[in-house]
Coordinates of C-alpha atoms in Angstrom, one line a residue:
X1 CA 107.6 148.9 -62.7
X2 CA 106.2 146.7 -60.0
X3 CA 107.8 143.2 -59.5
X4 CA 104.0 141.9 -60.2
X5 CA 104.6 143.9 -63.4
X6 CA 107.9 143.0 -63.8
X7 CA 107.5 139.6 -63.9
X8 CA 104.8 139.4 -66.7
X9 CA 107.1 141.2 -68.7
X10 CA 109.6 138.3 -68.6
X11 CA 107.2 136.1 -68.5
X12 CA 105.7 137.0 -72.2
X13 CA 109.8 137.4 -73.8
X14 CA 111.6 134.1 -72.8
X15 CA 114.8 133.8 -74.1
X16 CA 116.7 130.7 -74.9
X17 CA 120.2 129.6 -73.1
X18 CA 122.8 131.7 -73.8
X19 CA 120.5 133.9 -75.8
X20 CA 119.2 135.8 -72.5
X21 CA 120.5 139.3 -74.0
X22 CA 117.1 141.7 -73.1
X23 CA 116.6 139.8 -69.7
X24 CA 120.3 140.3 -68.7
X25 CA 119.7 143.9 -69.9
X26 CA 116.6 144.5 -67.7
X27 CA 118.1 142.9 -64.9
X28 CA 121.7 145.2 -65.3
X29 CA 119.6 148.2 -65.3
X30 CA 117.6 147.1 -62.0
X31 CA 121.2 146.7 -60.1
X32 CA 122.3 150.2 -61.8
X33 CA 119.1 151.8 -60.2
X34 CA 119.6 150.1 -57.0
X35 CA 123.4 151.3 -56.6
X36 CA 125.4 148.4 -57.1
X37 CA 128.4 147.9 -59.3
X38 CA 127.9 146.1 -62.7
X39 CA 129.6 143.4 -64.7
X40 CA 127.7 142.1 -67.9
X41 CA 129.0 139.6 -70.3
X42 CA 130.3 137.2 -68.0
X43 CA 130.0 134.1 -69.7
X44 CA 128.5 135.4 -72.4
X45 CA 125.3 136.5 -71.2
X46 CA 125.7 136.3 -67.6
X47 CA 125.4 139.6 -65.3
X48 CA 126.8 140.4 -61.9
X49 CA 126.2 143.2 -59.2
X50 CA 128.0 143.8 -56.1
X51 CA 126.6 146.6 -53.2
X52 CA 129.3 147.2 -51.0
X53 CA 127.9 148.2 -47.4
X54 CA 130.9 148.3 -45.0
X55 CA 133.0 145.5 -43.5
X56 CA 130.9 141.7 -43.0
X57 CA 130.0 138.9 -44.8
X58 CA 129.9 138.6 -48.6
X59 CA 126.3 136.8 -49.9
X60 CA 126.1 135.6 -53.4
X61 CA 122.2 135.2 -54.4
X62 CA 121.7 133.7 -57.7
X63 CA 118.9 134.0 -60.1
X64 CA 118.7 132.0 -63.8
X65 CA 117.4 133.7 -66.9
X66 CA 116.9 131.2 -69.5
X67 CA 113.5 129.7 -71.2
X68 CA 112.9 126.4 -72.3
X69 CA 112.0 125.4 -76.4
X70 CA 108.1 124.4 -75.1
X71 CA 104.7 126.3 -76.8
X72 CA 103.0 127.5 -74.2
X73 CA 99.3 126.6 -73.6
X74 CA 98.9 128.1 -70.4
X75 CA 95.9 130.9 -72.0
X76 CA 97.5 133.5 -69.7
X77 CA 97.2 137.4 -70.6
X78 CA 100.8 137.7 -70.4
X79 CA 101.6 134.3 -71.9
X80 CA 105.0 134.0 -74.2
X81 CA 105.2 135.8 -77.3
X82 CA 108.0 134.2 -78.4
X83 CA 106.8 131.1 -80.6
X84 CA 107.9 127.7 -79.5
X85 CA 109.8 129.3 -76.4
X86 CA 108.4 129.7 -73.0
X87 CA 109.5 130.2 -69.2
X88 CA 108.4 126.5 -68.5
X89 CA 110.6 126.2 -65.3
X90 CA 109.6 129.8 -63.3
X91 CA 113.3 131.4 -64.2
X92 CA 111.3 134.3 -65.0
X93 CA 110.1 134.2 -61.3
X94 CA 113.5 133.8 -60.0
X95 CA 115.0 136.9 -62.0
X96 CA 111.8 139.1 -60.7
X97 CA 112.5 138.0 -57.4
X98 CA 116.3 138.7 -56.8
X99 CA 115.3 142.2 -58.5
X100 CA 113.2 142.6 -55.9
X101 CA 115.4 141.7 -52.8
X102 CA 118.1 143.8 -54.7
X103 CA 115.7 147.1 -54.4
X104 CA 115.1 145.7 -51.3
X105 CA 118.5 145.3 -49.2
X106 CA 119.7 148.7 -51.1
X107 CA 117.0 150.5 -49.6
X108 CA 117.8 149.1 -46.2
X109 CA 121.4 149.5 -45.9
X110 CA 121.0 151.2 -42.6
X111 CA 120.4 147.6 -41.2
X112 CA 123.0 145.3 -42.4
X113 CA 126.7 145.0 -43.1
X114 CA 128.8 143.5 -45.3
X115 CA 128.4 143.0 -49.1
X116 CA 126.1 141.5 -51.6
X117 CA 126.6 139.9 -55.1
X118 CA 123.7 139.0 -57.4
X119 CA 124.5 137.0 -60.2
X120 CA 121.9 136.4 -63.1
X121 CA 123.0 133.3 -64.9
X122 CA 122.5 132.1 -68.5
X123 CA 121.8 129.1 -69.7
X124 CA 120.8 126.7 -66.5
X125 CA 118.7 124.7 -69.0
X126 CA 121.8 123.8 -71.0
X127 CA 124.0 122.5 -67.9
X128 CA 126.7 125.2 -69.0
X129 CA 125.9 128.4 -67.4
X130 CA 127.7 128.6 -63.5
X131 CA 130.5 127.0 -65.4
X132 CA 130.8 129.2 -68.0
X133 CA 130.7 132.5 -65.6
X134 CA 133.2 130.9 -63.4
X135 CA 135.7 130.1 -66.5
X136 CA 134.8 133.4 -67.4
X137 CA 136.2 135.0 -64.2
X138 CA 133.1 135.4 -62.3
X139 CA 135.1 135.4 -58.8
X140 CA 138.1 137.5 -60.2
X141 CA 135.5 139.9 -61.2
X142 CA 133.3 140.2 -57.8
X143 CA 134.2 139.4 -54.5
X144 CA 134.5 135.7 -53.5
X145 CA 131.5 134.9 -51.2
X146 CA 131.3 133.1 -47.5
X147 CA 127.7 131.5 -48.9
X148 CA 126.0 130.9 -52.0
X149 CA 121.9 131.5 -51.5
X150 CA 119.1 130.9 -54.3
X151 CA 115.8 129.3 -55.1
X152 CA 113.8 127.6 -57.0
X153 CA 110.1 128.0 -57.9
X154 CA 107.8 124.6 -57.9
X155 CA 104.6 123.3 -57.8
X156 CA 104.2 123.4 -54.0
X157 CA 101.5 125.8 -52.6
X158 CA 102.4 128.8 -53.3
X159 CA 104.5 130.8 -50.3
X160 CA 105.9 127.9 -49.3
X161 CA 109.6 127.2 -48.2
X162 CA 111.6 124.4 -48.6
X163 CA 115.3 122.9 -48.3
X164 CA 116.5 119.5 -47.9
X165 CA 120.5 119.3 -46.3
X166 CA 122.8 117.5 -48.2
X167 CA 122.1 116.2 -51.5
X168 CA 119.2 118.1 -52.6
X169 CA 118.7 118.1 -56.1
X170 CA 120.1 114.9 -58.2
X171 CA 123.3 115.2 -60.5
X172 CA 121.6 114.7 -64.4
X173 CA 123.3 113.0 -67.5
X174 CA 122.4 113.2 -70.8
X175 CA 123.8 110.6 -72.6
X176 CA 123.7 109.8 -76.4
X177 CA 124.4 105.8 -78.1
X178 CA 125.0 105.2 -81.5
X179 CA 123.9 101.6 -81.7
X180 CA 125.8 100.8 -85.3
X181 CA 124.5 97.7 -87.5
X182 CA 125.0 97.1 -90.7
X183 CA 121.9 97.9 -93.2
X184 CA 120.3 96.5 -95.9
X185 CA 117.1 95.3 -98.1
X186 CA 114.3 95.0 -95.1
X187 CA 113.5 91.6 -97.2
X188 CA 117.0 89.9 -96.7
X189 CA 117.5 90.6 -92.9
X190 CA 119.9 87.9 -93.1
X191 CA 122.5 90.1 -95.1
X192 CA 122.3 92.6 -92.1
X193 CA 123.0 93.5 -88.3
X194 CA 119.9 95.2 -87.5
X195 CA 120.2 98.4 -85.1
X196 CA 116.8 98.5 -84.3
X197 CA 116.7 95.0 -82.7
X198 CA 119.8 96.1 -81.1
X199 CA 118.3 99.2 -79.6
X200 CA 114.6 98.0 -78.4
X201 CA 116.8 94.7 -76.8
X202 CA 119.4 97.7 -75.1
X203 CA 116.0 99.9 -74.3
X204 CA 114.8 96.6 -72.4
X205 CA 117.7 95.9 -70.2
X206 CA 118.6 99.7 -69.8
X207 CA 115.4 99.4 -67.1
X208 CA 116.8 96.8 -65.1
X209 CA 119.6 98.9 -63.6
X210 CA 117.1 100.8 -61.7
X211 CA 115.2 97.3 -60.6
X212 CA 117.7 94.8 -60.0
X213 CA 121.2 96.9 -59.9
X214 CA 120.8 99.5 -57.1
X215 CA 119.6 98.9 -53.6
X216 CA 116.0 99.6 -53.2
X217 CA 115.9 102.3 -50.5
X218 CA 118.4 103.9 -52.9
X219 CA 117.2 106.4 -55.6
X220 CA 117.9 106.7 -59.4
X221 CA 116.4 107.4 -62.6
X222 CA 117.5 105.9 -66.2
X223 CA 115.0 107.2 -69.1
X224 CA 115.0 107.0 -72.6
X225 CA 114.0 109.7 -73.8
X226 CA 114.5 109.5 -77.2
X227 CA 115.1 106.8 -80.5
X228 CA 115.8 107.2 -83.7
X229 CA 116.5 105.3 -86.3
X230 CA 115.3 104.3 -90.0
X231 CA 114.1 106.1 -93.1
X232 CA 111.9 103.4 -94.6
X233 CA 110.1 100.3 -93.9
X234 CA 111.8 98.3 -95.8
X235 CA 115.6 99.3 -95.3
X236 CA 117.0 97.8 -92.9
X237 CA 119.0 100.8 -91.4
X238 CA 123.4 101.3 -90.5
X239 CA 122.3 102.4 -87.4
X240 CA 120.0 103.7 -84.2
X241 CA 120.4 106.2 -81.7
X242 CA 118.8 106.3 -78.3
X243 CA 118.5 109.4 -76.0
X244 CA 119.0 108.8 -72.3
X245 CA 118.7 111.2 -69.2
X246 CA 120.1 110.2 -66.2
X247 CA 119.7 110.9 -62.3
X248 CA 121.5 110.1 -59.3
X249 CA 122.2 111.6 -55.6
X250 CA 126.0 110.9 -55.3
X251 CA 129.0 110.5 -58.0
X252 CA 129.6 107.0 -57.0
X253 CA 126.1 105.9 -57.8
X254 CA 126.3 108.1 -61.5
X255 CA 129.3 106.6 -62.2
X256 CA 128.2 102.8 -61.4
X257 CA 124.5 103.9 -63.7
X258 CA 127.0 105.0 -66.6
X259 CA 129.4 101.9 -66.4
X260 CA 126.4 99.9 -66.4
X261 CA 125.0 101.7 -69.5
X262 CA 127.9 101.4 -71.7
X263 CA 128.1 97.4 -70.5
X264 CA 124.3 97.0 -71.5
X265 CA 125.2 98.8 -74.8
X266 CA 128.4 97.0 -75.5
X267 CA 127.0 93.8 -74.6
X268 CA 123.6 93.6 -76.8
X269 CA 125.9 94.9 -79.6
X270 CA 128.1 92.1 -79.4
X271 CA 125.7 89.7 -79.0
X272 CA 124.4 90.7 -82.5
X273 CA 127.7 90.6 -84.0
X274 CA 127.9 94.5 -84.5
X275 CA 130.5 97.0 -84.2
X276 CA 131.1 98.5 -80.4
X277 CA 128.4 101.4 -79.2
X278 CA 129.0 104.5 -79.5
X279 CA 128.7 106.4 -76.0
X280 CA 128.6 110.2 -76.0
X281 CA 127.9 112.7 -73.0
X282 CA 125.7 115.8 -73.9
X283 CA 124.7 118.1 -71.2
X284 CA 126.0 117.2 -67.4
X285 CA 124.9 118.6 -64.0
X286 CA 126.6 117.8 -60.8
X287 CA 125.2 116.6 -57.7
X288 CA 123.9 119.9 -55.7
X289 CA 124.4 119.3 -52.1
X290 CA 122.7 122.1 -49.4
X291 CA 125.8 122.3 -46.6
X292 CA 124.1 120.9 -43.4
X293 CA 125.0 123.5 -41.0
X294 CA 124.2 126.2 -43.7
X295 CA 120.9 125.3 -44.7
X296 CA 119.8 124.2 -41.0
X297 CA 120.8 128.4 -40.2
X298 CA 118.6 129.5 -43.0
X299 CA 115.9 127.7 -42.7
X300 CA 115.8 128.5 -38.9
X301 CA 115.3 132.4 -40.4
X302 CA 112.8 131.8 -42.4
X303 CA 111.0 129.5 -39.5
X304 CA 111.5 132.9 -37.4
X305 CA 110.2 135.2 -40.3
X306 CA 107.6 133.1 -41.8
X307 CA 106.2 130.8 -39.5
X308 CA 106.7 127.2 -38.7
X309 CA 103.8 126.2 -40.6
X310 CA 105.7 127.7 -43.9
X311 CA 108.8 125.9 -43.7
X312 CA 108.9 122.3 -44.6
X313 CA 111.5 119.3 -45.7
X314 CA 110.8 118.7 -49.7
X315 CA 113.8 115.9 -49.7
X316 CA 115.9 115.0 -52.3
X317 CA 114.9 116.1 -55.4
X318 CA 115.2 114.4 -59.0
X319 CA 115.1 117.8 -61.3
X320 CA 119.1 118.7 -61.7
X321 CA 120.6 122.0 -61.3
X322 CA 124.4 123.9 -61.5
X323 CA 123.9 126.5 -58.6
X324 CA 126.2 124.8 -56.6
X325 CA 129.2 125.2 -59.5
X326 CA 128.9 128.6 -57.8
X327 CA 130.1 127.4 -54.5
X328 CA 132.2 124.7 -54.8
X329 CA 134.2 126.6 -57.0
X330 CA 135.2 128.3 -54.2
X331 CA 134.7 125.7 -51.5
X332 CA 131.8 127.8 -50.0
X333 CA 128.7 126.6 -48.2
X334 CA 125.4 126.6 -50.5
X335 CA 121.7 126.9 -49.6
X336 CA 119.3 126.6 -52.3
X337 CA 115.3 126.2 -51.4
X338 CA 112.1 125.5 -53.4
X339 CA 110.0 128.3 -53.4
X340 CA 106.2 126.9 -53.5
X341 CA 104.6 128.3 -56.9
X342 CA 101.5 126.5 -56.9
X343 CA 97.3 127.6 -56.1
X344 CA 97.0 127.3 -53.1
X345 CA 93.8 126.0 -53.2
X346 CA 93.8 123.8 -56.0
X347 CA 96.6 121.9 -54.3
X348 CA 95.1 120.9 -51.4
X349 CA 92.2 120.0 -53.4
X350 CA 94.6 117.9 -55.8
X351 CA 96.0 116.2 -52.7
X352 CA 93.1 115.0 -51.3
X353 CA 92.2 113.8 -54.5
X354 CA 95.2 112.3 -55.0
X355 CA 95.4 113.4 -58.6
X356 CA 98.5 116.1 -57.9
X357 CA 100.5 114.8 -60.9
X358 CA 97.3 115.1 -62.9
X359 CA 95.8 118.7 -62.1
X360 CA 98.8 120.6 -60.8
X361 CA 101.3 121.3 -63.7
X362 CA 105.4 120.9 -62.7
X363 CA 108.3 122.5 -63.9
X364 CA 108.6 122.1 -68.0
X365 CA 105.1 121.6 -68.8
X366 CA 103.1 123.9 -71.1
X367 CA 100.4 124.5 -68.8
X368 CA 103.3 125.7 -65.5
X369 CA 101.8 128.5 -64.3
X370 CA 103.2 129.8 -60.7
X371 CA 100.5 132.0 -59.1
X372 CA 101.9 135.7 -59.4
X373 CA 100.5 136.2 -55.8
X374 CA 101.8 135.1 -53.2
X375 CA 105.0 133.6 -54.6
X376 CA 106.7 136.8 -55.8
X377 CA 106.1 138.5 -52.7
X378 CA 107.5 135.3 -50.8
X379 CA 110.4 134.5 -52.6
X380 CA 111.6 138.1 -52.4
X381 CA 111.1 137.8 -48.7
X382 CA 112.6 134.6 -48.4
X383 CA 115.9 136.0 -50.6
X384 CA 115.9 138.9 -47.8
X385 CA 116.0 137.1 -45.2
X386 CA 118.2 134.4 -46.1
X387 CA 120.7 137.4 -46.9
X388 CA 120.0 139.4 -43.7
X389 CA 120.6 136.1 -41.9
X390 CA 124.4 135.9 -43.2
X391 CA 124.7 139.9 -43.4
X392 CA 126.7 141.5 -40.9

């Protein structure tokens, strides 16, 4: 099976986090084919190879595997026939590629020394899937690398390369409140605490963190995503609950964002005479921070294999990820790099009409749709050479 073939394959069975069972199983026979030494079930659904090739360097390269719970509406041929579930954020492109830079650097081991690990990781979606290999044993079970490599696809014309040193990609929160009240007849709101005042007044004053908390040429996000509350219009509900996601490019800056949450929460609820929010932490994602020296050495590579013209500075980027679980861990550098997913025409046409966000779909939409050609091809290449670089 071609990658191009490959790919639509994965593309029409998304599987959910932790539930990546027939992707891990397609991707454990690829490294079995290609000669390398297999662990699966490494954090549940997680799947390692290692291809020994003399003495050098060790290079980890890292694909993800899960889906995201969004109907597609793409109209493609090979669109997902799994209802409800679709590869809304290119995984499917990142597991075709490393398949085919593991075919790749088995076929040339002739040139290079050393050893490679690919690991294909569950459940990035979820926030839970680096850490759950690594608790899992992932480094007592594969050789402990000197770099960690990946990518990640976008909606950037298609072929293009991209890493940004330091902090790359911003850490992500998602944070649950109970805002408790005390309910009652909707026609005696004097016998009650009312939540939902409580919650569009928190709502309110959550958006001032952003606007009159942090310095303006520093970066954050606080959304509310989500709010709840009520089962009829004329109770007076016990309580409301508001869904928040949260970025930030450095721990001191999350952790003055949450202790400003929880103080906005707290406050508004005392102000009403109700009971103390309740503050709860779903799903977390560090900081991922490219190593300077690291990514300045790769990108360099792919400058000299691809061109200057195909190598560019995205900056810091608000989308969250765990790749570099897989490095700190182990207090290794990481290099992680968009990969550009997008028509190449239709985004230069989008930019000069200014309407990118408008007629070029991103990363968890139903419409995302990376062109097949030329990103698999590139994002193979760019795996390749990013390994060959740190290859003996």
């Amino acid at each position: 099976m071609t990658i191009d073939e490959l790919y639509r394959d994965l593309h029409a069975h998304p599987e959910l986090s932790f539930q990546e069972t027939r992707t891990a199983s397609i991707a454990a026979v690829e490294l079995r084919a290609a000669g390398f030494d297999v662990i699966e079930g490494i954090g549940i659904t997680g799947v390692a190879g290692v291809l020994r090739n003399g003495d050098g360097p060790t290079v980890l390269l890292r694909a993800d595997m899960d889906g995201l719970p969004v109907t597609e509406a793409t109209g493609l041929a090979y669109a997902s026939t799994e209802n409800g579930v679709m590869h809304a954020c290119g995984h499917d492109v990142h597991v075709a590629c490393l398949i085919g830079a593991v075919r790749n650097l088995a076929a040339t081991r002739a040139d290079w020394a050393g050893t490679v690990v690919a690991v294909f990781q569950p459940a990035e979606e979820a926030g839970g899937g680096a850490q759950a290999m690594i608790e899992d044993g992932l480094y007592e079970k594969v050789p402990v690398p000197d770099v960690v490599l990946g990518q990640h696809v976008g909606p950037a014309p298609a072929g293009m390369l991209g890493a940004h040193p330091g902090a790359a990609f911003a850490s992500a929160d998602s944070i649950d409140i109970t805002l408790r009240g005390r309910g009652g007849h909707g026609s005696r709101p004097e016998t009650t605490i009312d939540p939902i005042v409580i919650a569009a007044a928190v709502v309110g004053r959550l958006q001032t963190i952003v606007s009159r908390e942090i310095a303006p040429q520093e970066t954050s996000v606080v959304t509310v995503g989500r709010i709840n509350a009520g089962t009829k219009n004329n109770i007076i509900p016990e309580s409301a609950e508001l869904g928040l996601s949260v970025r930030a490019y450095s721990e001191d800056m999350r952790q003055r964002i949450i202790a400003a949450i929880k103080r906005i929460a707290n406050a508004e609820s005392a102000a009403s005479g109700a009971p103390e929010a309740i503050v709860e932490f779903a799903e977390s994602f560090p900081v991922t921070v490219n190593d300077h020296g690291a990514t300045e050495r790769t990108m360099a590579a792919f400058r000299s294999a691809f061109g200057e013209e195909s190598v560019l500075d995205p900056g810091p980027v608000s989308g969250s990820e765990d790749v570099g679980l897989l490095a700190t861990a182990v207090g290794v550098p990481l290099v992680y790099w968009i990969l550009g997913g997008a028509n190449q025409e239709k985004y230069l046409a989008a930019a000069t009409a200014g309407t990118l966000d408008r007629d070029i779909p991103s990363n968890h939409s139903p419409y995302f749709a990376p062109e097949i050609q030329p990103t698999l091809d590139r994002g193979v290449a760019a795996l390749v050479a990013a390994a060959r670089e740190w290859l003996g």
